[in-house]
PDB file of C-alpha atoms in Angstrom:
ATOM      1  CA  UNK Z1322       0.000   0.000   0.000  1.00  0.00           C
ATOM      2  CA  UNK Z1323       1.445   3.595  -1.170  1.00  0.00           C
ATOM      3  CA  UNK Z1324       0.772   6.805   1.363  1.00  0.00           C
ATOM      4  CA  UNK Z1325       1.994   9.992   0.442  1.00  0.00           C
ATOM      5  CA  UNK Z1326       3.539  12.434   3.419  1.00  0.00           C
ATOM      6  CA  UNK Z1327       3.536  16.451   3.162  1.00  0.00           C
ATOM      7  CA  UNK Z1328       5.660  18.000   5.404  1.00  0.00           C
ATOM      8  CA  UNK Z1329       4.843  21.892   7.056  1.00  0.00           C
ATOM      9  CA  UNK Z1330       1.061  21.413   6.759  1.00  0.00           C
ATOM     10  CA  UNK Z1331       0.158  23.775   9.724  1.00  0.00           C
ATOM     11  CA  UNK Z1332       1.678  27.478   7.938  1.00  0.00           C
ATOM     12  CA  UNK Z1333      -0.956  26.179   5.120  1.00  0.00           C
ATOM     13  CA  UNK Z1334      -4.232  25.280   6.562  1.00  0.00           C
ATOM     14  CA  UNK Z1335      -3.325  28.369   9.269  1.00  0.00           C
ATOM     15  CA  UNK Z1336      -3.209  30.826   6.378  1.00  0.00           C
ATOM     16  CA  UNK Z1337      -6.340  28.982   4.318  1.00  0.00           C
ATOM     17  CA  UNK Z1338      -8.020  29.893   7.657  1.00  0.00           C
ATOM     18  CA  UNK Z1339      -6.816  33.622   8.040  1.00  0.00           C
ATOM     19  CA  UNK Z1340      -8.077  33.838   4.721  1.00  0.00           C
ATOM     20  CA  UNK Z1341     -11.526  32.864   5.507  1.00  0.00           C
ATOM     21  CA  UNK Z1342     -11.392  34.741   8.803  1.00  0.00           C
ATOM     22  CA  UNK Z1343     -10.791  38.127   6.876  1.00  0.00           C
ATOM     23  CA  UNK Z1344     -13.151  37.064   3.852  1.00  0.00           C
ATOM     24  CA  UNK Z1345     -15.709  36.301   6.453  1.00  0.00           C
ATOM     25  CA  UNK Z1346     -16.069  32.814   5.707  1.00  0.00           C
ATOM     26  CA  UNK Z1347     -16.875  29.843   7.998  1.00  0.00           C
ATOM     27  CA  UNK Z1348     -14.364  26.779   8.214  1.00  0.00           C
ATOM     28  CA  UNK Z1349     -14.893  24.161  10.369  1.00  0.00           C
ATOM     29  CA  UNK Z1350     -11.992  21.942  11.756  1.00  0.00           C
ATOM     30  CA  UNK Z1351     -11.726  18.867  14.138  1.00  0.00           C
ATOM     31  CA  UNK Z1352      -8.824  18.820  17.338  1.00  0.00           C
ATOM     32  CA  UNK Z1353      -7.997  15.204  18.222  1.00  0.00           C
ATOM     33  CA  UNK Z1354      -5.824  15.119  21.917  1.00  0.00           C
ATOM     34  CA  UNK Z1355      -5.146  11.413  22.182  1.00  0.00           C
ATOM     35  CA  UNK Z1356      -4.360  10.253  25.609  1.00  0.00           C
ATOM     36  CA  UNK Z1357      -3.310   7.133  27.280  1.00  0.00           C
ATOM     37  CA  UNK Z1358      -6.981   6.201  28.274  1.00  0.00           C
ATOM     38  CA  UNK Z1359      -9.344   8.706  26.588  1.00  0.00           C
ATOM     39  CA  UNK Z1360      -9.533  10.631  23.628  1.00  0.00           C
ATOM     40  CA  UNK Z1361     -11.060  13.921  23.129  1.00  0.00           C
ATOM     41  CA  UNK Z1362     -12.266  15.508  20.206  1.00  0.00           C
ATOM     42  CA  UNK Z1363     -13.185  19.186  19.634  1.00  0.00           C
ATOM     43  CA  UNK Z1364     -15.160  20.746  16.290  1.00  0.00           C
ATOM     44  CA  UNK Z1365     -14.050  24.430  16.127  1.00  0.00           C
ATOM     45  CA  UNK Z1366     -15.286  27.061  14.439  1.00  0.00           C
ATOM     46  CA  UNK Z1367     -15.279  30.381  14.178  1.00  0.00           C
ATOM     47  CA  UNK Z1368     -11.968  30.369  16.845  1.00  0.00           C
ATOM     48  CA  UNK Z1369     -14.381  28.539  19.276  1.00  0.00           C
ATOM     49  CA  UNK Z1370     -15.366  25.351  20.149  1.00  0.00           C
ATOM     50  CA  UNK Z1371     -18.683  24.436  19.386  1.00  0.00           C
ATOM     51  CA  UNK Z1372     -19.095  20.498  20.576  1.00  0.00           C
ATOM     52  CA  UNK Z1373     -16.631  18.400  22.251  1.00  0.00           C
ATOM     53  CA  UNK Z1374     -16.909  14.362  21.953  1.00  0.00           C
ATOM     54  CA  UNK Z1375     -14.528  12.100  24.631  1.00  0.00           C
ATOM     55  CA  UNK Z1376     -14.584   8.393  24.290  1.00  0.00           C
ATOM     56  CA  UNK Z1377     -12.936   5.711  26.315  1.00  0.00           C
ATOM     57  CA  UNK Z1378     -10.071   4.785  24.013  1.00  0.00           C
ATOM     58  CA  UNK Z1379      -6.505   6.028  23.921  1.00  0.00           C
ATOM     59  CA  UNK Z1380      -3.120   4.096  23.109  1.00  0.00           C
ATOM     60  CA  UNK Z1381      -3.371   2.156  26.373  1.00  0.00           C
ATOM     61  CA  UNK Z1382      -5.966   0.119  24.458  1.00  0.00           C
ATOM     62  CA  UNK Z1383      -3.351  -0.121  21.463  1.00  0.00           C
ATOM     63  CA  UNK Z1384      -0.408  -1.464  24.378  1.00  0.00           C
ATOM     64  CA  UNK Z1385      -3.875  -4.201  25.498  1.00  0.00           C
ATOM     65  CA  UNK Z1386      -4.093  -5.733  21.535  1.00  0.00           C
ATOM     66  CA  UNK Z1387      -0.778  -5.158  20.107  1.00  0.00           C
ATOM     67  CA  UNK Z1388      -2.614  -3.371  17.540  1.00  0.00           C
ATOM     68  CA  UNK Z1389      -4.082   0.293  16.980  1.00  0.00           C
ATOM     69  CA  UNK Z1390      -7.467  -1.056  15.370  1.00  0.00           C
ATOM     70  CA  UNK Z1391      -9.558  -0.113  18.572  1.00  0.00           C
ATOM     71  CA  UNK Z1392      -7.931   2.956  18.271  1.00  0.00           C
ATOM     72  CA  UNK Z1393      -8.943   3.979  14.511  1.00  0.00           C
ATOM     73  CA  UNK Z1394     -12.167   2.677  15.366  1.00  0.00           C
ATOM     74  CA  UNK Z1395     -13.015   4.325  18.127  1.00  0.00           C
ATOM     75  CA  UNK Z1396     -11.910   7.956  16.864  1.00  0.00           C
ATOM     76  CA  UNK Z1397     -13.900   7.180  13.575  1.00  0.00           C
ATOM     77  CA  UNK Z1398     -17.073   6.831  15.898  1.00  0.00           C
ATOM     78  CA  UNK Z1399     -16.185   9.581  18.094  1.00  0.00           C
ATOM     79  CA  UNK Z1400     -15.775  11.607  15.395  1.00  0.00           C
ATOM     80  CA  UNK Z1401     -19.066  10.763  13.078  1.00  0.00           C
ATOM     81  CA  UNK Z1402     -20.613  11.200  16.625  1.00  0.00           C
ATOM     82  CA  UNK Z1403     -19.283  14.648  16.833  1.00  0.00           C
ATOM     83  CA  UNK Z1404     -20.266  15.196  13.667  1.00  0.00           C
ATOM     84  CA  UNK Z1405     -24.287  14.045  13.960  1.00  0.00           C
ATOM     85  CA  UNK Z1406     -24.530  16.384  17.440  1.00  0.00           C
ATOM     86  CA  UNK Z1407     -24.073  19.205  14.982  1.00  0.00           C
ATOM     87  CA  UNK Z1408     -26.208  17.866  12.361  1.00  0.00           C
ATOM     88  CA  UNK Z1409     -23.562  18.606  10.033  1.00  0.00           C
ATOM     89  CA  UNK Z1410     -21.329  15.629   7.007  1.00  0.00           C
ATOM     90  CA  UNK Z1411     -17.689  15.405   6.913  1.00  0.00           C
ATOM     91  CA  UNK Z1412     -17.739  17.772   3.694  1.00  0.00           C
ATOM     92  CA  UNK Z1413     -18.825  20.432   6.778  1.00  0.00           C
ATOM     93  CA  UNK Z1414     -15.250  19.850   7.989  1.00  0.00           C
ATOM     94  CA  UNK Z1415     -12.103  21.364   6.123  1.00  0.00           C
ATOM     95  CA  UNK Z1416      -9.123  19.073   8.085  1.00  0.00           C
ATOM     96  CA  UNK Z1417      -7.985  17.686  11.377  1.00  0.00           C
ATOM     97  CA  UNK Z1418      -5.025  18.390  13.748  1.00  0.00           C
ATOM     98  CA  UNK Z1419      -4.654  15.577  16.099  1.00  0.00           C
ATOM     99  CA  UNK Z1420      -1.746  15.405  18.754  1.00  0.00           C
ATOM    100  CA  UNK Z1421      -0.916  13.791  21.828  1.00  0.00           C
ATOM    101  CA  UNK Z1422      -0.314   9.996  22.129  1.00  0.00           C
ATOM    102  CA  UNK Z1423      -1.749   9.460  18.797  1.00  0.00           C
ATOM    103  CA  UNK Z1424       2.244  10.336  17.234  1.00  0.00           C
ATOM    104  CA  UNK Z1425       3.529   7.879  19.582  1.00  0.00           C
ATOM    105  CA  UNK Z1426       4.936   4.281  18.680  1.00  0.00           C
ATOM    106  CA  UNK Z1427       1.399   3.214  20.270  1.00  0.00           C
ATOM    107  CA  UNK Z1428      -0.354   6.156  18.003  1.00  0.00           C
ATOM    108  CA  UNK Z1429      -1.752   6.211  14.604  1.00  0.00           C
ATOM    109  CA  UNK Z1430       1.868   7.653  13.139  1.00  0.00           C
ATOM    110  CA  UNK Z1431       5.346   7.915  15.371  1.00  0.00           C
ATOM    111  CA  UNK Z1432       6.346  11.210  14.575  1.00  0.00           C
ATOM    112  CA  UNK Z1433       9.897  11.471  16.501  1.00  0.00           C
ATOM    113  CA  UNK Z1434       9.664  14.234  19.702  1.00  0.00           C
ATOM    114  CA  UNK Z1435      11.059  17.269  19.531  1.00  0.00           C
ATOM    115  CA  UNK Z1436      13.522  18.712  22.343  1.00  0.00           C
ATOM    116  CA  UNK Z1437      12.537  21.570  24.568  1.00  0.00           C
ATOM    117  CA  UNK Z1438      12.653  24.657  23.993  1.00  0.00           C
ATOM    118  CA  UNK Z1439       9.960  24.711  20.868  1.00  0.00           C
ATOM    119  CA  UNK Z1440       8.377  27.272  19.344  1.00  0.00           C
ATOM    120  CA  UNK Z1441       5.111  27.076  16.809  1.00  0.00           C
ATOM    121  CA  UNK Z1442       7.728  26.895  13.423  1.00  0.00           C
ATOM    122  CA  UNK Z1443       9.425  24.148  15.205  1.00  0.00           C
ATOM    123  CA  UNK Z1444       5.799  22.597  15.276  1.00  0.00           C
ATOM    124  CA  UNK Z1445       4.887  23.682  12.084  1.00  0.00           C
ATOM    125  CA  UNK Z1446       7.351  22.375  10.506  1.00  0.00           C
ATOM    126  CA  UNK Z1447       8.195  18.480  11.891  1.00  0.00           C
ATOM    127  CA  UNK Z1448       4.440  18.026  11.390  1.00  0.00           C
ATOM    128  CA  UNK Z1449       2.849  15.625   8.673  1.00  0.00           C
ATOM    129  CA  UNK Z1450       0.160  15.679   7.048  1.00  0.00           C
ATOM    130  CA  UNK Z1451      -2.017  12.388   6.039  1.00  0.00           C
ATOM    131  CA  UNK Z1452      -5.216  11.686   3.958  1.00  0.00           C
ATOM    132  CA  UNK Z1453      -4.890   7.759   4.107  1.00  0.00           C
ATOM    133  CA  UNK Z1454      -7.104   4.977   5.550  1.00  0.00           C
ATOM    134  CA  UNK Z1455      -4.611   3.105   6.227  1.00  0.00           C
ATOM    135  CA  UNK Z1456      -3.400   5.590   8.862  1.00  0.00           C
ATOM    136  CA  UNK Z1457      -6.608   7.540   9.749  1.00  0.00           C
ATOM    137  CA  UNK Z1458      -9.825   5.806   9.172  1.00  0.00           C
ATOM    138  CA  UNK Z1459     -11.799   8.994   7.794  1.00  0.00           C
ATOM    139  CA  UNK Z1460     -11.566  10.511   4.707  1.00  0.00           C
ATOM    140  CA  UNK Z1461      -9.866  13.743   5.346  1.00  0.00           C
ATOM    141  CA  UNK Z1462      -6.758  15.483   5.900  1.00  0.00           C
ATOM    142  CA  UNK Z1463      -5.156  15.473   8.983  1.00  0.00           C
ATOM    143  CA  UNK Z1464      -2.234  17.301  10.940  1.00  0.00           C
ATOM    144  CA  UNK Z1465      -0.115  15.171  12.864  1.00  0.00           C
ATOM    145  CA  UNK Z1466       1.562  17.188  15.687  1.00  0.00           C
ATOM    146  CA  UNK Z1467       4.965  16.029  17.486  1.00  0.00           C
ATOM    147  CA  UNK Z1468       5.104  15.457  20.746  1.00  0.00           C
ATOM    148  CA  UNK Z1469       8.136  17.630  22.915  1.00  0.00           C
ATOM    149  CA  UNK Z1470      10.443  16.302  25.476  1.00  0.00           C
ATOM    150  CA  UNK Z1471      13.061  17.743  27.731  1.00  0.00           C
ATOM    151  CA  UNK Z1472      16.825  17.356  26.991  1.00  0.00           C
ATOM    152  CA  UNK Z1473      17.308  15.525  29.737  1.00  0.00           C
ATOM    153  CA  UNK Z1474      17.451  12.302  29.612  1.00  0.00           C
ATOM    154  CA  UNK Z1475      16.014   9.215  31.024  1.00  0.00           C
ATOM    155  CA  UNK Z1476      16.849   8.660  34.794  1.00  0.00           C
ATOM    156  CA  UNK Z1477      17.817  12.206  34.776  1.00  0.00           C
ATOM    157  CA  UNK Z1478      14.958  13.957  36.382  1.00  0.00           C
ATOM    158  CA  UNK Z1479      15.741  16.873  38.947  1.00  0.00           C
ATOM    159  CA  UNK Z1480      13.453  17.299  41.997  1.00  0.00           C
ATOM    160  CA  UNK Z1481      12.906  20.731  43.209  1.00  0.00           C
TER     161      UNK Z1481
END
């Protein structure tokens, strides 16, 4: 199976949505914060969250299986349910940006972390871009964020 990969999606959609905000034009997008036990999705628009959608299934349940199958599934539900509170289609929605466990080796796509200090062009720029259902299990494009970590090491931590 063949999957393409854009890099520096973020600068993109940010300015498509700039655009729209100064043309006075509605866009719709979907936040996806993947934890270890939950995930919580957010439809935004207009710069404000209109409906938020948690369900019970994060990359703990990817660890349980040895697979992330009950992961895609369960953020394809939560987000068609997310989608029916609003009474709106996925051609309503523009794109995703999903971060959080989900760009872990237990995620949807290991994106490698990024050491602290990080600012937004760091982000922008080590994030990918997919529209594949091999990787996300809805037809639309989505933002893949990295995750940051401190330059410390392992077994380094510092207690104040």
């Amino acid at each position: 199976m063949r999957f393409y990969r854009q890099r520096t999606s973020i600068p993109y959609f940010y300015g498509r949505y700039k655009y729209c905000e100064n043309k006075r034009l509605t866009i719709m997008f979907v936040v996806i914060d993947c934890g270890s036990t939950n995930t919580r999705l957010y439809l935004i628009k207009d710069q404000a969250v209109i409906s938020k959608n948690e369900i019970p299934v994060g990359v703990n349940s990817t660890a349980a299986t040895g697979n992330n199958v009950a992961l895609k599934e369960g953020i394809a539900t939560g987000f068609q349910q997310l989608l029916t509170q609003e009474s709106l289609t996925l051609n309503d929605v523009r794109f995703a940006i999903a971060s959080g466990m989900i760009t872990s080796n237990l995620g949807l796509v290991e994106i490698p972390h990024l050491t602290a200090p990080v600012n937004i062009d760091d982000l922008a720029t080590f994030a990918r871009q997919y529209r594949d259902p091999a990787i996300f299990p809805i037809d639309i494009p989505v933002v893949f964020i990295p995750g940051i970590k401190n330059a410390a090491g392992k077994g380094s931590h510092r207690w104040i």
